Amino acid sequence: MDSGQTTRPQNSRASSYDMLQRYGGHPQQFDVDPDLVKKSKVVRLYTWLINVSLVTRWILFIVPVLGLLWIPGILGITAYKDTRFLSVKLIWWSIWLSVIWGGWWAALLVARILPHFLRFTIGVVAIGLRKYFDWLMALHRYVAFLAWGITVNVSFVPIILNNRDKSVLSDSQESALTLLQRIVVAGMICSIVLIGEKLAIQVIAQNFHERSYAERIADQKGAVRVLVTLYRNSSEQADRSDTLRDPRPNQVNAQAQARRFFKTALKGVREVAQSTTTVLGNVASEIAGTQVLQPNSPESIVLNALGSANKTRLLARRIFYSFKQPKADSLYPEDFAPLFHDRDASDAAFTLFDKDMNGDANREEVEMACMECHREQLSIANSMKDLDSAVGRLDNILMTLYYVIAVIIFAVAVDAKLSTLVTGFGTIVLGLSWLIGGSLQEVLTSIIFLFVKHPYDVGDRVDIDSDQFTVKEIRLLSTVFISVSKGCVIQAPHSVLNTKYIANIRRSPQMSEPFTMEVSYATTFEQVEKLRDQMLAFVKDQRRDFMSAFDVSIVDIPEQGKMILSTSIKYKSNFQQGALKSKRKNMWICALKQALSDCKIYGPSGDPAAPAGVQQVTMVPYEPPAEAGHQRAPTLEEPLIPRGNYNLADKNAVIADDSLDVYDERDELHMTNPRPTMPRPRVGPSGPAMPQMPMPGPQQMGQVPRTTGVTTPAGGYETIEMGPPSGSAGYR
């Protein structure tokens, strides 16, 4: 995408709040009763002239009115040479009125041509200025209105005031001319305020669209180009009925043929307009010139398919089966290599489908990638439509304020006392403040929330107050959500949402979910370590869905009755697609269940399939344990403590802490074998990283004391004697 090009598309909705749109508009705006066209040749000629081009239409607008304005001037030259109006001859009034009427159309013409001229001259060298030239294109009518107001004000003094006859000028006439001059100056000031308001709206809208959607639009355009290239080189699958079919020529209905006929005729009209005059022909081309896609072109077919979820899946399957090798189950980068001009473009196109970067893409991945393009296209279109509507409502609010300012300006111009006017206006505002004060505060809060913070777009999945919602519609003062759990529609005001923590799932990177389980207190470290190894092998095998990381943490052993283990499900994507997240979670939990069974890790109640234990009873009369053959208590020949070298977590768990990853280094942190990427070691804020010191081995640490002797006195209890460890002088 060109850095200087406007990312906001031309939206027809902008015309709803464009007060100057009607002048010099499109030919389709001028409709004539067809019955009158059939009955009158004059009406047919008028209809043809007003719709044939901008040149003939402007001639019909300008020349007849100029003829009417010059009637007083012609009479002042011929029959009424000494006739004056406000001590000024009629010829000068006709000249000034001609400047007023012709000046508007001249200013409008210059305002339309100037941005194109600047873009293709200065914009070729200074690319960064193209954005401002685009602003001039969008605001050309208001620029023309400002230039017209300045022209009328400047021309009033030399044409009217300097040609007044002071010998016949009375005080009332002098006051009338002064009042007329003040009104002209007030009109120029109002034009300055108006273009300031429109420029503010344009800056808010365009900067907001560039900040929010420029990157998304560029990515979407790149994805569409890849799909168009693949579709253009694909072929129909005769043995399959679930792929997108090519439209046959006989399938194009008569309505489409009629549209193509009129488009061809319109193209001929544009060529006629361009041959009439170069400058005005360029303007006519700018008015009606849009890229028209044929119904059976690859671009049109792909865009039409992306507008439907069903057609998107058909398109994905057509692409998959067209480029898949006969005995292969997936697509590979070399399958796309002949379709693109270089290897980088081919790899970039394959990355669109290979989200897990494992070197292949099966049919499910191709369908998911195409469905993401489909949802992204709908999300961008609906978000920009809703936000353009919000911009239009904001413009209406500011225009209401503009009308109030314009009334004040004209009131001051007609010699009203400013102090009295301000006092009266302030009294009215103060009296209504109790009624509109809260509404104005809500509007201001909503504007800041929507255009400055902008926490979500249409189609985003968000979490608010532990509830999950999907954004359905964005308005100026509120947002319409769909509850994920209930399915109902909820409308929330922006003034309330402004105080909430909003978690945007779509904008989030790869997400994880905590998982806690309770196991038996008798679970050993060897079993937990075996569980981690088995689950780590599972997530590495399923690297399309999960990150290749699995760690186990022992959270607590409450009352020594059970052991609480904690781990995390590290997904390969976020939770925007709830069904995909549920599918992956179910697969992960089933794998964990099987791993727990293989490692013989049971719940707090122990092995449910274990045989029943021996029930101990007390015999009456009581027999001493020695006489009853009571066995000796077990000795502590093997200590029940960890031996060491247990890998319940990844060896880089501290370094690769996802909670501290604010620099998007997740892929680098989870590399199996980190590779040097710089000739010098990286230096952090606190200095260079210290080398890792080796941990002392078992031979460097004191061993656990061994049991040297056990005696059992007649009393029934044991005496254990502890000796010093080997290689030690003993304990003090």
Tab-separated table of C-alpha atoms in Angstrom, residues 95-440:
chain	number	residue	atom	x	y	z
A	95	ILE	CA	-20.802	42.617	-12.983
A	96	TRP	CA	-20.679	41.909	-9.256
A	97	LEU	CA	-23.558	39.413	-9.416
A	98	SER	CA	-21.805	37.703	-12.333
A	99	VAL	CA	-18.698	37.451	-10.166
A	100	ILE	CA	-20.793	35.886	-7.413
A	101	TRP	CA	-22.432	33.314	-9.696
A	102	GLY	CA	-19.509	32.567	-11.998
A	103	GLY	CA	-17.003	32.754	-9.160
A	104	TRP	CA	-18.623	29.773	-7.413
A	105	TRP	CA	-18.311	27.537	-10.471
A	106	ALA	CA	-14.791	28.756	-11.203
A	107	ALA	CA	-13.743	28.075	-7.603
A	108	LEU	CA	-15.363	24.631	-7.742
A	109	LEU	CA	-13.547	23.799	-10.967
A	110	VAL	CA	-10.167	24.898	-9.604
A	111	ALA	CA	-10.767	23.050	-6.318
A	112	ARG	CA	-11.415	19.856	-8.274
A	113	ILE	CA	-8.470	20.122	-10.632
A	114	LEU	CA	-5.855	21.458	-8.198
A	115	PRO	CA	-5.504	18.293	-6.023
A	116	HIS	CA	-4.978	16.120	-9.117
A	117	PHE	CA	-2.463	18.570	-10.534
A	118	LEU	CA	-0.536	18.714	-7.252
A	119	ARG	CA	-0.641	14.935	-6.828
A	120	PHE	CA	0.855	14.226	-10.246
A	121	THR	CA	3.460	17.012	-10.053
A	122	ILE	CA	4.613	17.727	-6.507
A	123	GLY	CA	3.283	14.389	-5.229
A	124	VAL	CA	5.619	12.494	-7.544
A	125	VAL	CA	8.606	13.953	-5.707
A	126	ALA	CA	7.187	14.540	-2.212
A	127	ILE	CA	5.287	11.316	-1.587
A	128	GLY	CA	4.547	12.275	1.998
A	129	LEU	CA	2.392	15.201	0.806
A	130	ARG	CA	-0.030	12.956	-1.075
A	131	LYS	CA	-2.102	12.536	2.071
A	132	TYR	CA	-2.822	16.267	2.185
A	133	PHE	CA	-3.671	16.314	-1.515
A	134	ASP	CA	-6.196	13.568	-0.817
A	135	TRP	CA	-7.671	15.773	1.878
A	136	LEU	CA	-8.104	18.533	-0.718
A	137	MET	CA	-9.909	16.037	-2.969
A	138	ALA	CA	-12.306	15.105	-0.191
A	139	LEU	CA	-12.884	18.740	0.845
A	140	HIS	CA	-12.824	20.354	-2.586
A	141	ARG	CA	-16.372	21.773	-2.271
A	142	TYR	CA	-15.592	23.438	1.036
A	143	VAL	CA	-12.296	24.734	-0.328
A	144	ALA	CA	-14.301	26.152	-3.244
A	145	PHE	CA	-16.784	27.677	-0.784
A	146	LEU	CA	-13.932	29.390	1.082
A	147	ALA	CA	-12.363	30.666	-2.153
A	148	TRP	CA	-15.764	31.863	-3.321
A	149	GLY	CA	-16.390	33.747	-0.039
A	150	ILE	CA	-12.997	35.450	-0.304
A	151	THR	CA	-13.641	36.341	-3.962
A	152	VAL	CA	-17.050	37.878	-3.194
A	153	ASN	CA	-15.622	39.877	-0.295
A	154	VAL	CA	-12.592	41.109	-2.231
A	155	SER	CA	-14.620	42.046	-5.334
A	156	PHE	CA	-17.222	44.054	-3.407
A	157	VAL	CA	-14.959	47.007	-2.662
A	158	PRO	CA	-13.533	47.711	-6.171
A	159	ILE	CA	-16.756	46.932	-8.040
A	160	ILE	CA	-19.440	48.390	-5.766
A	161	LEU	CA	-17.956	50.758	-3.189
A	162	ASN	CA	-15.469	52.423	-5.526
A	163	ASN	CA	-18.155	53.041	-8.182
A	164	ARG	CA	-20.795	54.647	-6.002
A	165	ASP	CA	-21.817	58.211	-6.811
A	166	LYS	CA	-21.206	60.189	-3.626
A	167	SER	CA	-23.090	63.217	-4.974
A	168	VAL	CA	-26.399	61.373	-4.798
A	169	LEU	CA	-25.455	59.073	-1.906
A	170	SER	CA	-27.773	59.485	1.082
A	171	ASP	CA	-27.224	58.355	4.651
A	172	SER	CA	-29.692	55.489	4.296
A	173	GLN	CA	-27.942	54.282	1.151
A	174	GLU	CA	-24.579	54.527	2.881
A	175	SER	CA	-25.921	52.465	5.791
A	176	ALA	CA	-27.340	49.884	3.368
A	177	LEU	CA	-23.989	49.490	1.563
A	178	THR	CA	-22.174	49.213	4.886
A	179	LEU	CA	-24.612	46.555	6.063
A	180	LEU	CA	-24.185	44.651	2.787
A	181	GLN	CA	-20.415	44.756	3.187
A	182	ARG	CA	-20.700	43.411	6.740
A	183	ILE	CA	-22.901	40.556	5.545
A	184	VAL	CA	-20.337	39.696	2.872
A	185	VAL	CA	-17.542	39.702	5.470
A	186	ALA	CA	-19.682	37.558	7.799
A	187	GLY	CA	-20.224	35.068	4.977
A	188	MET	CA	-16.461	34.810	4.433
A	189	ILE	CA	-15.887	34.222	8.166
A	190	CYS	CA	-18.577	31.510	8.170
A	191	SER	CA	-16.843	29.809	5.228
A	192	ILE	CA	-13.577	29.783	7.211
A	193	VAL	CA	-15.313	28.252	10.239
A	194	LEU	CA	-17.061	25.690	8.014
A	195	ILE	CA	-13.887	24.467	6.343
A	196	GLY	CA	-12.244	24.299	9.763
A	197	GLU	CA	-15.036	22.023	10.999
A	198	LYS	CA	-14.881	19.820	7.900
A	199	LEU	CA	-11.089	19.662	8.093
A	200	ALA	CA	-11.322	18.567	11.720
A	201	ILE	CA	-13.780	15.798	10.765
A	202	GLN	CA	-11.525	14.728	7.888
A	203	VAL	CA	-8.440	14.606	10.113
A	204	ILE	CA	-10.287	12.616	12.781
A	205	ALA	CA	-11.754	10.164	10.271
A	206	GLN	CA	-8.679	9.641	8.119
A	207	ASN	CA	-6.117	9.455	10.896
A	208	PHE	CA	-8.402	7.094	12.786
A	209	HIS	CA	-8.845	4.852	9.749
A	210	GLU	CA	-5.134	4.856	9.019
A	211	ARG	CA	-4.250	4.018	12.608
A	212	SER	CA	-6.909	1.339	12.988
A	213	TYR	CA	-7.275	-0.212	9.555
A	214	ALA	CA	-4.257	0.600	7.376
A	215	GLU	CA	-2.340	-2.514	8.390
A	216	ARG	CA	-5.428	-4.736	8.302
A	217	ILE	CA	-6.449	-3.459	4.855
A	218	ALA	CA	-2.929	-3.985	3.513
A	219	ASP	CA	-2.852	-7.565	4.852
A	220	GLN	CA	-6.310	-8.272	3.452
A	221	LYS	CA	-5.365	-6.917	0.025
A	222	GLY	CA	-2.255	-9.105	0.035
A	223	ALA	CA	-4.325	-12.171	0.938
A	224	VAL	CA	-6.852	-11.408	-1.813
A	225	ARG	CA	-4.046	-11.035	-4.367
A	226	VAL	CA	-2.697	-14.452	-3.373
A	227	LEU	CA	-6.139	-16.038	-3.673
A	228	VAL	CA	-6.702	-14.399	-7.074
A	229	THR	CA	-3.365	-15.727	-8.346
A	230	LEU	CA	-4.121	-19.219	-7.095
A	231	TYR	CA	-7.638	-19.167	-8.533
A	232	ARG	CA	-6.417	-17.895	-11.898
A	233	ASN	CA	-4.032	-20.853	-12.154
A	234	SER	CA	-6.419	-23.434	-10.694
A	235	SER	CA	-8.642	-25.812	-12.616
A	236	GLU	CA	-12.033	-27.377	-12.166
A	237	GLN	CA	-12.260	-30.739	-10.445
A	238	ALA	CA	-14.500	-32.918	-12.548
A	239	ASP	CA	-14.597	-35.702	-9.964
A	240	ARG	CA	-15.627	-33.397	-7.093
A	241	SER	CA	-18.818	-31.434	-6.532
A	242	ASP	CA	-17.577	-29.498	-3.459
A	243	THR	CA	-15.283	-27.054	-5.282
A	244	LEU	CA	-15.988	-23.659	-6.818
A	245	ARG	CA	-17.024	-23.832	-10.459
A	246	ASP	CA	-16.083	-21.480	-13.268
A	247	PRO	CA	-19.033	-19.397	-14.516
A	248	ARG	CA	-19.999	-20.395	-18.018
A	249	PRO	CA	-20.642	-17.698	-20.649
A	250	ASN	CA	-24.238	-18.871	-21.060
A	251	GLN	CA	-24.785	-18.510	-17.322
A	252	VAL	CA	-24.474	-14.737	-17.492
A	253	ASN	CA	-28.038	-13.505	-17.483
A	254	ALA	CA	-29.526	-10.777	-19.600
A	255	GLN	CA	-29.342	-8.279	-16.743
A	256	ALA	CA	-25.557	-8.641	-16.514
A	257	GLN	CA	-25.275	-8.241	-20.286
A	258	ALA	CA	-27.371	-5.088	-20.090
A	259	ARG	CA	-25.145	-3.715	-17.350
A	260	ARG	CA	-22.053	-4.358	-19.458
A	261	PHE	CA	-23.714	-2.648	-22.415
A	262	PHE	CA	-24.479	0.511	-20.436
A	263	LYS	CA	-20.992	0.475	-18.895
A	264	THR	CA	-19.528	0.315	-22.389
A	265	ALA	CA	-21.773	3.183	-23.434
A	266	LEU	CA	-20.728	5.169	-20.373
A	267	LYS	CA	-17.103	4.522	-21.283
A	268	GLY	CA	-17.785	5.980	-24.704
A	269	VAL	CA	-19.372	9.027	-23.068
A	270	ARG	CA	-16.243	9.508	-20.952
A	271	GLU	CA	-14.086	9.369	-24.080
A	272	VAL	CA	-16.281	12.023	-25.694
A	273	ALA	CA	-15.929	14.205	-22.626
A	274	GLN	CA	-12.166	13.775	-22.657
A	275	SER	CA	-11.958	14.670	-26.346
A	276	THR	CA	-14.050	17.809	-25.785
A	277	THR	CA	-11.569	19.498	-23.527
A	278	THR	CA	-8.606	18.130	-21.626
A	279	VAL	CA	-9.101	19.836	-18.278
A	280	LEU	CA	-12.835	19.304	-17.902
A	281	GLY	CA	-12.511	15.822	-19.362
A	282	ASN	CA	-10.152	14.885	-16.534
A	283	VAL	CA	-12.696	16.163	-14.027
A	284	ALA	CA	-15.446	14.160	-15.734
A	285	SER	CA	-13.251	11.090	-15.627
A	286	GLU	CA	-12.637	11.705	-11.937
A	287	ILE	CA	-16.377	11.982	-11.253
A	288	ALA	CA	-17.498	8.813	-13.035
A	289	GLY	CA	-14.232	6.899	-13.255
A	290	THR	CA	-14.242	3.746	-11.162
A	291	GLN	CA	-12.695	0.373	-11.810
A	292	VAL	CA	-15.350	-1.971	-13.152
A	293	LEU	CA	-14.741	-5.696	-12.718
A	294	GLN	CA	-16.278	-8.086	-15.203
A	295	PRO	CA	-18.582	-10.671	-13.595
A	296	ASN	CA	-16.424	-13.578	-14.821
A	297	SER	CA	-13.010	-12.085	-14.016
A	298	PRO	CA	-10.872	-13.874	-11.377
A	299	GLU	CA	-10.876	-10.795	-9.132
A	300	SER	CA	-14.656	-10.541	-9.217
A	301	ILE	CA	-15.126	-14.277	-8.582
A	302	VAL	CA	-12.741	-14.300	-5.605
A	303	LEU	CA	-14.287	-11.191	-4.049
A	304	ASN	CA	-17.761	-12.604	-4.582
A	305	ALA	CA	-16.703	-15.909	-2.996
A	306	LEU	CA	-15.205	-14.178	0.036
A	307	GLY	CA	-18.567	-12.554	0.670
A	308	SER	CA	-20.128	-15.942	1.460
A	309	ALA	CA	-18.923	-18.531	3.959
A	310	ASN	CA	-20.091	-21.423	1.783
A	311	LYS	CA	-18.430	-20.108	-1.376
A	312	THR	CA	-15.273	-19.418	0.611
A	313	ARG	CA	-15.046	-23.099	1.576
A	314	LEU	CA	-15.654	-24.097	-2.052
A	315	LEU	CA	-12.878	-21.747	-3.135
A	316	ALA	CA	-10.518	-23.233	-0.537
A	317	ARG	CA	-11.189	-26.776	-1.708
A	318	ARG	CA	-10.727	-25.808	-5.338
A	319	ILE	CA	-7.320	-24.335	-4.508
A	320	PHE	CA	-6.338	-27.341	-2.383
A	321	TYR	CA	-7.255	-30.018	-4.931
A	322	SER	CA	-5.849	-28.026	-7.858
A	323	PHE	CA	-2.310	-27.813	-6.492
A	324	LYS	CA	-2.088	-30.940	-4.318
A	325	GLN	CA	0.101	-33.658	-5.723
A	326	PRO	CA	-1.765	-36.886	-6.605
A	327	LYS	CA	-0.364	-38.989	-3.744
A	328	ALA	CA	0.031	-36.194	-1.186
A	329	ASP	CA	-2.312	-35.242	1.634
A	330	SER	CA	-1.074	-31.661	2.043
A	331	LEU	CA	0.254	-28.710	0.105
A	332	TYR	CA	3.959	-27.865	0.168
A	333	PRO	CA	5.907	-24.681	-0.715
A	334	GLU	CA	7.183	-26.177	-3.974
A	335	ASP	CA	3.573	-26.535	-5.153
A	336	PHE	CA	3.250	-22.723	-5.235
A	337	ALA	CA	6.703	-21.974	-6.660
A	338	PRO	CA	5.721	-21.979	-10.394
A	339	LEU	CA	2.875	-19.524	-9.776
A	340	PHE	CA	4.929	-16.578	-8.481
A	341	HIS	CA	7.820	-14.604	-9.895
A	342	ASP	CA	10.297	-15.405	-7.117
A	343	ARG	CA	10.742	-17.694	-4.137
A	344	ASP	CA	10.047	-14.980	-1.567
A	345	ALA	CA	6.605	-14.286	-3.042
A	346	SER	CA	5.886	-18.015	-3.149
A	347	ASP	CA	6.903	-18.486	0.488
A	348	ALA	CA	4.829	-15.461	1.534
A	349	ALA	CA	1.796	-16.909	-0.273
A	350	PHE	CA	2.286	-20.320	1.355
A	351	THR	CA	2.578	-18.691	4.790
A	352	LEU	CA	-1.017	-17.517	4.362
A	353	PHE	CA	-2.105	-21.163	4.778
A	354	ASP	CA	0.755	-22.595	6.857
A	355	LYS	CA	-0.039	-20.836	10.125
A	356	ASP	CA	1.962	-23.266	12.271
A	357	MET	CA	5.074	-22.908	10.066
A	358	ASN	CA	5.638	-26.666	9.848
A	359	GLY	CA	6.170	-26.755	6.084
A	360	ASP	CA	2.843	-28.202	4.943
A	361	ALA	CA	-0.826	-27.233	4.783
A	362	ASN	CA	-3.657	-29.746	4.786
A	363	ARG	CA	-7.189	-29.122	3.596
A	364	GLU	CA	-8.390	-28.025	7.011
A	365	GLU	CA	-5.666	-25.391	7.243
A	366	VAL	CA	-6.475	-24.076	3.750
A	367	GLU	CA	-10.162	-23.807	4.631
A	368	MET	CA	-9.390	-22.074	7.932
A	369	ALA	CA	-7.105	-19.573	6.190
A	370	CYS	CA	-9.759	-18.747	3.582
A	371	MET	CA	-12.428	-18.440	6.260
A	372	GLU	CA	-10.196	-15.996	8.153
A	373	CYS	CA	-9.976	-13.888	4.977
A	374	HIS	CA	-13.765	-14.054	4.678
A	375	ARG	CA	-14.322	-12.954	8.280
A	376	GLU	CA	-11.648	-10.263	8.047
A	377	GLN	CA	-13.259	-8.791	4.933
A	378	LEU	CA	-16.649	-8.661	6.614
A	379	SER	CA	-15.160	-7.263	9.812
A	380	ILE	CA	-13.306	-4.446	8.040
A	381	ALA	CA	-16.301	-3.549	5.872
A	382	ASN	CA	-18.768	-3.467	8.769
A	383	SER	CA	-16.373	-1.681	11.108
A	384	MET	CA	-15.617	1.069	8.610
A	385	LYS	CA	-19.315	1.395	7.729
A	386	ASP	CA	-20.326	1.771	11.367
A	387	LEU	CA	-17.495	4.155	12.133
A	388	ASP	CA	-18.259	6.230	9.050
A	389	SER	CA	-21.810	6.455	10.336
A	390	ALA	CA	-20.451	7.536	13.719
A	391	VAL	CA	-18.295	10.143	11.990
A	392	GLY	CA	-21.380	11.379	10.155
A	393	ARG	CA	-23.272	11.769	13.426
A	394	LEU	CA	-20.311	13.548	14.949
A	395	ASP	CA	-20.327	15.854	11.935
A	396	ASN	CA	-24.034	16.538	12.507
A	397	ILE	CA	-23.324	17.491	16.113
A	398	LEU	CA	-20.520	19.829	15.095
A	399	MET	CA	-22.658	21.273	12.292
A	400	THR	CA	-25.337	22.129	14.851
A	401	LEU	CA	-22.705	24.033	16.787
A	402	TYR	CA	-21.569	25.643	13.532
A	403	TYR	CA	-25.076	26.928	12.803
A	404	VAL	CA	-25.203	28.544	16.231
A	405	ILE	CA	-21.832	30.224	15.601
A	406	ALA	CA	-22.968	31.353	12.149
A	407	VAL	CA	-26.088	32.959	13.610
A	408	ILE	CA	-23.966	34.809	16.144
A	409	ILE	CA	-21.584	35.987	13.399
A	410	PHE	CA	-24.403	37.342	11.232
A	411	ALA	CA	-26.110	38.881	14.264
A	412	VAL	CA	-22.947	40.771	15.078
A	413	ALA	CA	-22.627	41.757	11.405
A	414	VAL	CA	-26.030	43.484	11.374
A	415	ASP	CA	-24.836	45.776	14.166
A	416	ALA	CA	-26.353	43.926	17.112
A	417	LYS	CA	-24.712	44.625	20.444
A	418	LEU	CA	-22.302	41.840	21.177
A	419	SER	CA	-22.647	42.130	24.939
A	420	THR	CA	-26.436	41.889	24.790
A	421	LEU	CA	-26.224	38.954	22.374
A	422	VAL	CA	-23.717	37.032	24.478
A	423	THR	CA	-25.703	37.705	27.652
A	424	GLY	CA	-28.927	36.439	26.127
A	425	PHE	CA	-27.254	33.412	24.594
A	426	GLY	CA	-25.512	32.616	27.876
A	427	THR	CA	-28.785	32.841	29.757
A	428	ILE	CA	-30.377	30.337	27.397
A	429	VAL	CA	-27.421	27.934	27.662
A	430	LEU	CA	-27.373	28.242	31.454
A	431	GLY	CA	-31.094	27.585	31.634
A	432	LEU	CA	-30.772	24.438	29.490
A	433	SER	CA	-27.573	23.173	31.126
A	434	TRP	CA	-29.536	21.096	33.622
A	435	LEU	CA	-31.259	19.409	30.689
A	436	ILE	CA	-28.417	18.874	28.212
A	437	GLY	CA	-25.392	18.879	30.539
A	438	GLY	CA	-25.430	15.117	31.099
A	439	SER	CA	-26.032	14.423	27.408
A	440	LEU	CA	-23.117	16.612	26.354
